[in-house]
Coordinates of C-alpha atoms in Angstrom, one line a residue:
T2 CA 51.6 209.8 196.5
A3 CA 55.0 211.1 197.4
L4 CA 55.8 211.3 201.1
N5 CA 55.5 214.8 202.6
P6 CA 58.4 215.3 205.0
W7 CA 56.1 217.2 207.4
D8 CA 53.7 214.2 207.6
V9 CA 56.7 212.0 208.3
M10 CA 57.8 214.3 211.2
L11 CA 54.3 214.2 212.6
C12 CA 54.3 210.4 212.4
V13 CA 57.6 210.3 214.2
S14 CA 56.3 212.7 216.8
G15 CA 53.2 210.6 217.3
T16 CA 55.4 207.5 217.7
A17 CA 57.5 209.1 220.4
I18 CA 54.4 210.5 222.1
A19 CA 52.7 207.0 222.1
C20 CA 55.7 205.2 223.5
E21 CA 56.4 207.8 226.3
N22 CA 52.8 207.9 227.5
A23 CA 52.1 204.2 227.1
L24 CA 54.9 203.7 229.7
V25 CA 53.2 206.1 232.1
V26 CA 49.8 204.4 231.7
A27 CA 51.4 201.0 232.3
I28 CA 53.2 202.2 235.4
I29 CA 50.0 203.7 236.9
C30 CA 47.9 200.6 236.1
Y31 CA 50.6 198.3 237.4
S32 CA 51.2 200.0 240.7
P33 CA 48.3 199.8 243.2
A34 CA 49.9 202.6 245.3
L35 CA 49.3 205.0 242.4
R36 CA 45.6 205.3 242.9
T37 CA 45.4 208.7 244.5
P38 CA 43.5 211.6 242.8
M39 CA 46.8 213.2 241.7
F40 CA 47.9 210.1 239.8
V41 CA 44.4 209.6 238.4
L42 CA 44.8 213.0 236.8
V43 CA 48.3 212.2 235.5
G44 CA 46.9 208.9 234.1
S45 CA 44.1 210.8 232.3
L46 CA 46.7 213.2 230.8
A47 CA 48.9 210.2 229.7
T48 CA 45.9 208.4 228.2
A49 CA 44.8 211.4 226.2
D50 CA 48.4 212.0 225.0
L51 CA 48.7 208.3 224.1
L52 CA 45.6 208.4 222.0
A53 CA 46.8 211.6 220.4
G54 CA 50.1 209.9 219.4
L55 CA 48.2 206.9 218.0
G56 CA 46.0 209.3 216.1
L57 CA 49.0 210.9 214.5
I58 CA 50.3 207.5 213.4
L59 CA 46.9 206.4 212.1
N60 CA 46.5 209.7 210.2
F61 CA 49.8 209.1 208.4
V62 CA 48.9 205.5 207.6
F63 CA 45.4 206.2 206.3
Q64 CA 46.6 209.3 204.4
Y65 CA 49.0 207.2 202.3
V66 CA 47.4 203.8 202.4
I67 CA 43.6 204.2 202.6
R68 CA 42.5 207.4 201.0
S69 CA 38.9 207.8 202.1
E70 CA 36.8 210.8 203.1
T71 CA 35.1 208.8 205.8
V72 CA 38.4 207.6 207.3
S73 CA 39.8 211.1 207.1
L74 CA 36.9 212.4 209.1
L75 CA 37.2 209.7 211.7
T76 CA 40.9 210.3 212.1
V77 CA 40.6 214.0 212.4
G78 CA 37.7 213.6 214.9
F79 CA 39.9 211.2 216.9
L80 CA 42.8 213.7 216.9
V81 CA 40.5 216.6 218.0
A82 CA 39.0 214.5 220.8
S83 CA 42.4 213.3 222.0
F84 CA 44.2 216.7 222.0
A85 CA 41.1 218.3 223.6
A86 CA 41.2 215.7 226.3
S87 CA 44.9 216.4 226.8
V88 CA 44.4 220.1 227.2
S89 CA 41.4 219.5 229.5
S90 CA 43.4 217.1 231.7
L91 CA 46.1 219.8 232.0
L92 CA 43.4 222.2 233.2
A93 CA 42.2 219.6 235.7
I94 CA 45.7 219.1 237.0
T95 CA 46.1 222.8 237.5
V96 CA 42.7 223.0 239.4
D97 CA 43.8 220.1 241.6
R98 CA 47.1 221.8 242.4
Y99 CA 45.3 225.0 243.3
L100 CA 42.8 223.1 245.6
S101 CA 45.6 221.2 247.3
L102 CA 47.0 224.6 248.4
Y103 CA 43.9 226.6 248.9
N104 CA 42.0 223.9 250.8
A105 CA 44.9 222.0 252.3
L106 CA 43.0 220.9 255.4
T107 CA 40.1 219.3 253.5
Y108 CA 41.9 218.3 250.3
Y109 CA 42.3 214.6 251.4
S110 CA 38.6 213.9 251.6
E111 CA 35.9 212.1 249.7
R112 CA 34.6 215.4 248.4
T113 CA 37.9 216.1 246.6
V114 CA 37.8 212.6 245.0
L115 CA 34.3 213.2 243.8
C116 CA 35.3 216.7 242.4
I117 CA 38.2 215.2 240.5
H118 CA 36.2 212.4 239.0
T119 CA 33.5 214.9 238.0
M120 CA 36.1 217.2 236.4
L121 CA 37.5 214.2 234.4
A122 CA 34.1 213.0 233.3
G123 CA 33.2 216.5 232.1
A124 CA 36.6 217.0 230.4
W125 CA 36.4 213.7 228.5
G126 CA 32.7 214.2 227.7
V127 CA 33.3 217.6 226.2
S128 CA 36.3 216.4 224.3
L129 CA 34.3 213.5 222.8
C130 CA 31.6 215.9 221.7
L131 CA 34.2 218.2 220.0
G132 CA 35.7 215.1 218.2
L133 CA 32.3 214.0 217.0
L134 CA 31.4 217.4 215.4
P135 CA 33.3 216.9 212.1
V136 CA 32.1 213.3 211.9
L137 CA 28.5 214.3 212.4
G138 CA 28.6 216.9 209.6
W139 CA 30.5 219.9 210.7
N140 CA 33.1 219.6 207.9
C141 CA 33.9 221.2 204.6
L142 CA 34.0 218.1 202.4
H143 CA 31.1 219.4 200.3
D144 CA 31.8 223.1 200.7
R145 CA 35.5 224.0 199.9
A146 CA 34.9 227.6 200.6
A147 CA 34.1 226.8 204.3
C148 CA 37.4 225.0 204.8
S149 CA 39.9 226.2 207.4
V150 CA 43.7 225.8 207.5
V151 CA 43.0 222.3 208.9
R152 CA 41.0 220.4 206.3
P153 CA 38.4 219.0 206.6
L154 CA 37.5 221.2 209.6
T155 CA 35.4 224.3 208.9
K156 CA 36.5 227.8 209.8
S157 CA 33.8 228.0 212.5
N158 CA 34.9 224.7 213.9
V159 CA 38.6 225.6 214.4
T160 CA 37.4 229.0 215.7
L161 CA 35.5 227.2 218.4
L162 CA 38.4 225.0 219.2
S163 CA 40.8 228.0 219.4
A164 CA 38.4 230.0 221.6
S165 CA 38.1 227.0 223.9
F166 CA 41.9 226.8 224.1
F167 CA 42.3 230.5 224.8
L168 CA 39.7 230.2 227.6
I169 CA 41.5 227.3 229.2
F170 CA 44.9 229.0 228.9
L171 CA 43.6 232.1 230.6
I172 CA 42.0 230.0 233.4
M173 CA 45.3 228.2 233.9
L174 CA 47.2 231.5 233.9
H175 CA 44.9 232.9 236.6
L176 CA 45.2 229.7 238.7
Y177 CA 49.0 229.6 238.5
I178 CA 49.2 233.2 239.5
E179 CA 47.0 232.4 242.5
I180 CA 49.2 229.4 243.3
C181 CA 52.3 231.7 243.2
K182 CA 50.6 234.1 245.6
I183 CA 49.8 231.3 248.0
V184 CA 53.4 229.9 247.8
C185 CA 54.9 233.3 248.5
R186 CA 52.4 234.0 251.3
H187 CA 53.3 230.7 252.9
A188 CA 57.0 231.5 252.7
H189 CA 56.3 234.9 254.3
Q190 CA 54.3 233.4 257.1
I191 CA 57.2 230.9 257.8
A192 CA 59.6 233.9 257.8
L193 CA 57.5 235.7 260.3
Q194 CA 57.4 232.7 262.6
Q195 CA 61.1 232.3 262.4
H196 CA 61.7 236.0 262.4
F197 CA 63.7 235.9 259.2
L198 CA 63.5 234.4 255.7
T199 CA 66.2 231.7 255.4
A200 CA 68.1 231.1 252.2
S201 CA 66.5 227.7 251.9
H202 CA 63.0 229.2 252.0
Y203 CA 63.9 231.7 249.4
V204 CA 65.4 229.1 247.1
A205 CA 62.4 226.8 247.5
T206 CA 60.0 229.6 246.8
K207 CA 62.0 230.8 243.8
K208 CA 62.2 227.2 242.5
G209 CA 58.5 226.6 242.9
V210 CA 57.6 229.8 241.0
S211 CA 60.1 229.1 238.3
T212 CA 58.7 225.6 237.8
L213 CA 55.2 227.0 237.5
A214 CA 56.5 229.5 234.9
I215 CA 58.2 226.7 232.9
I216 CA 55.0 224.5 233.0
L217 CA 52.8 227.3 231.8
G218 CA 55.4 228.7 229.3
T219 CA 55.8 225.3 227.7
F220 CA 52.1 224.8 227.3
G221 CA 51.7 228.3 225.8
A222 CA 54.7 228.1 223.5
S223 CA 53.5 224.7 222.2
W224 CA 49.8 225.5 221.5
L225 CA 49.5 229.3 221.1
P226 CA 51.1 229.6 217.6
F227 CA 48.7 226.9 216.2
A228 CA 45.6 228.3 218.0
I229 CA 46.4 231.8 216.7
Y230 CA 47.1 230.6 213.2
C231 CA 43.8 228.7 213.1
V232 CA 42.0 232.0 213.7
V233 CA 44.0 234.4 211.5
G234 CA 45.2 231.9 208.8
D235 CA 43.6 231.4 205.4
P236 CA 43.1 228.1 203.7
E237 CA 44.8 229.5 200.6
Y238 CA 48.0 230.0 202.5
P239 CA 50.8 227.4 201.9
S240 CA 50.2 224.3 204.0
V241 CA 53.7 224.6 205.4
Y242 CA 52.4 227.3 207.7
T243 CA 49.9 224.8 209.2
Y244 CA 52.5 222.1 209.6
A245 CA 55.0 224.5 211.1
T246 CA 52.5 225.5 213.9
L247 CA 50.9 222.1 214.4
L248 CA 54.2 220.2 214.9
P249 CA 55.3 222.2 218.0
A250 CA 51.7 221.7 219.4
T251 CA 52.3 217.9 219.3
Y252 CA 55.6 218.4 221.3
N253 CA 53.5 219.4 224.3
S254 CA 52.2 215.8 224.5
M255 CA 55.8 214.7 224.3
I256 CA 56.9 216.9 227.1
N257 CA 53.9 216.3 229.4
P258 CA 55.2 212.9 230.7
I259 CA 58.5 214.5 231.6
I260 CA 56.9 217.3 233.6
Y261 CA 54.0 215.5 235.2
A262 CA 55.1 211.9 235.5
Y263 CA 58.8 211.1 235.3
R264 CA 59.8 213.8 237.8
N265 CA 57.6 212.2 240.5
Q266 CA 59.5 210.0 242.9
E267 CA 56.7 207.5 243.3
I268 CA 56.5 206.9 239.5
Q269 CA 60.3 206.6 239.4
R270 CA 60.2 203.9 242.0
S271 CA 57.3 202.1 240.3
M272 CA 59.2 202.3 237.0
W273 CA 62.2 200.5 238.6
V274 CA 59.9 197.9 240.2
L275 CA 58.2 197.4 236.8
F276 CA 61.4 196.8 234.9
C277 CA 63.3 194.9 237.6
G278 CA 61.0 193.4 240.1
C279 CA 63.8 192.5 242.5
F280 CA 64.5 196.2 243.1
Q281 CA 64.7 197.1 246.7
A282 CA 64.5 200.7 247.6
K283 CA 67.4 201.8 249.8
V284 CA 65.9 205.2 250.4
S285 CA 62.5 206.2 251.6
F286 CA 60.3 207.8 248.9
R287 CA 57.9 210.4 250.0
S288 CA 54.5 210.5 248.3
R289 CA 54.3 214.0 246.8
S290 CA 51.2 216.0 246.9
P291 CA 49.9 218.0 243.8
S292 CA 51.3 221.2 245.3
D293 CA 54.8 219.8 245.1
V294 CA 56.0 221.3 241.8

């Protein structure tokens, strides 16, 4: 079978995703200091994106080397579970950032750790169930009329996945709006205490709000086109439309390590220690809380 350029680009994207996130997972596993709830969430996100990248590579290999309906179902189910876990981990990180600001006094407690572990267990459990649906029979291998724009998933299956994404996106949007309100309120309280709003406070507040907008905007720009097309698209449409909306969605897993991992000073220091063990920090690194965005 002749190589489809879109499949090649998806494979290349998967390779980049796997390499980036494998490094993050290695750093978090290698560094005992990175065991806080915040880094557990980042590790969950990196693991999900790593699996998604591997899934894209396996999908390319099996599509052109081992053409089998069973293998196709397993690969698609693996990809659905991985990307669902990635999106769910992003939601968990957003909830964690909100809790770190809303309940700042009680955030560093055993209850928070239990809450985060419960969120992750639920996120991965639901993601695994969504990935098993096509494998357990919710597919269109024997009913072509039920196929969606993403074969062999059915129309009802991709509708469920899209609806889940829209719900998660709305929850994240609401939480980030609340975070912005809390940040602005804190800046206002500091201004009242000091009788004026200094330029540094204004810049810090503006930077925080801008960063939150970039995070949510990147997530929405990556996934919204594909989620919308899954609902309104028709399987009779040219496959190029599916590829053109799916490829940007994979870029979100490529950008996640940059936003949530490589910008963190603790991970930067651990990266240096990992690659050159003789590194001695000449400056003090502050452990950043989830609210530092």
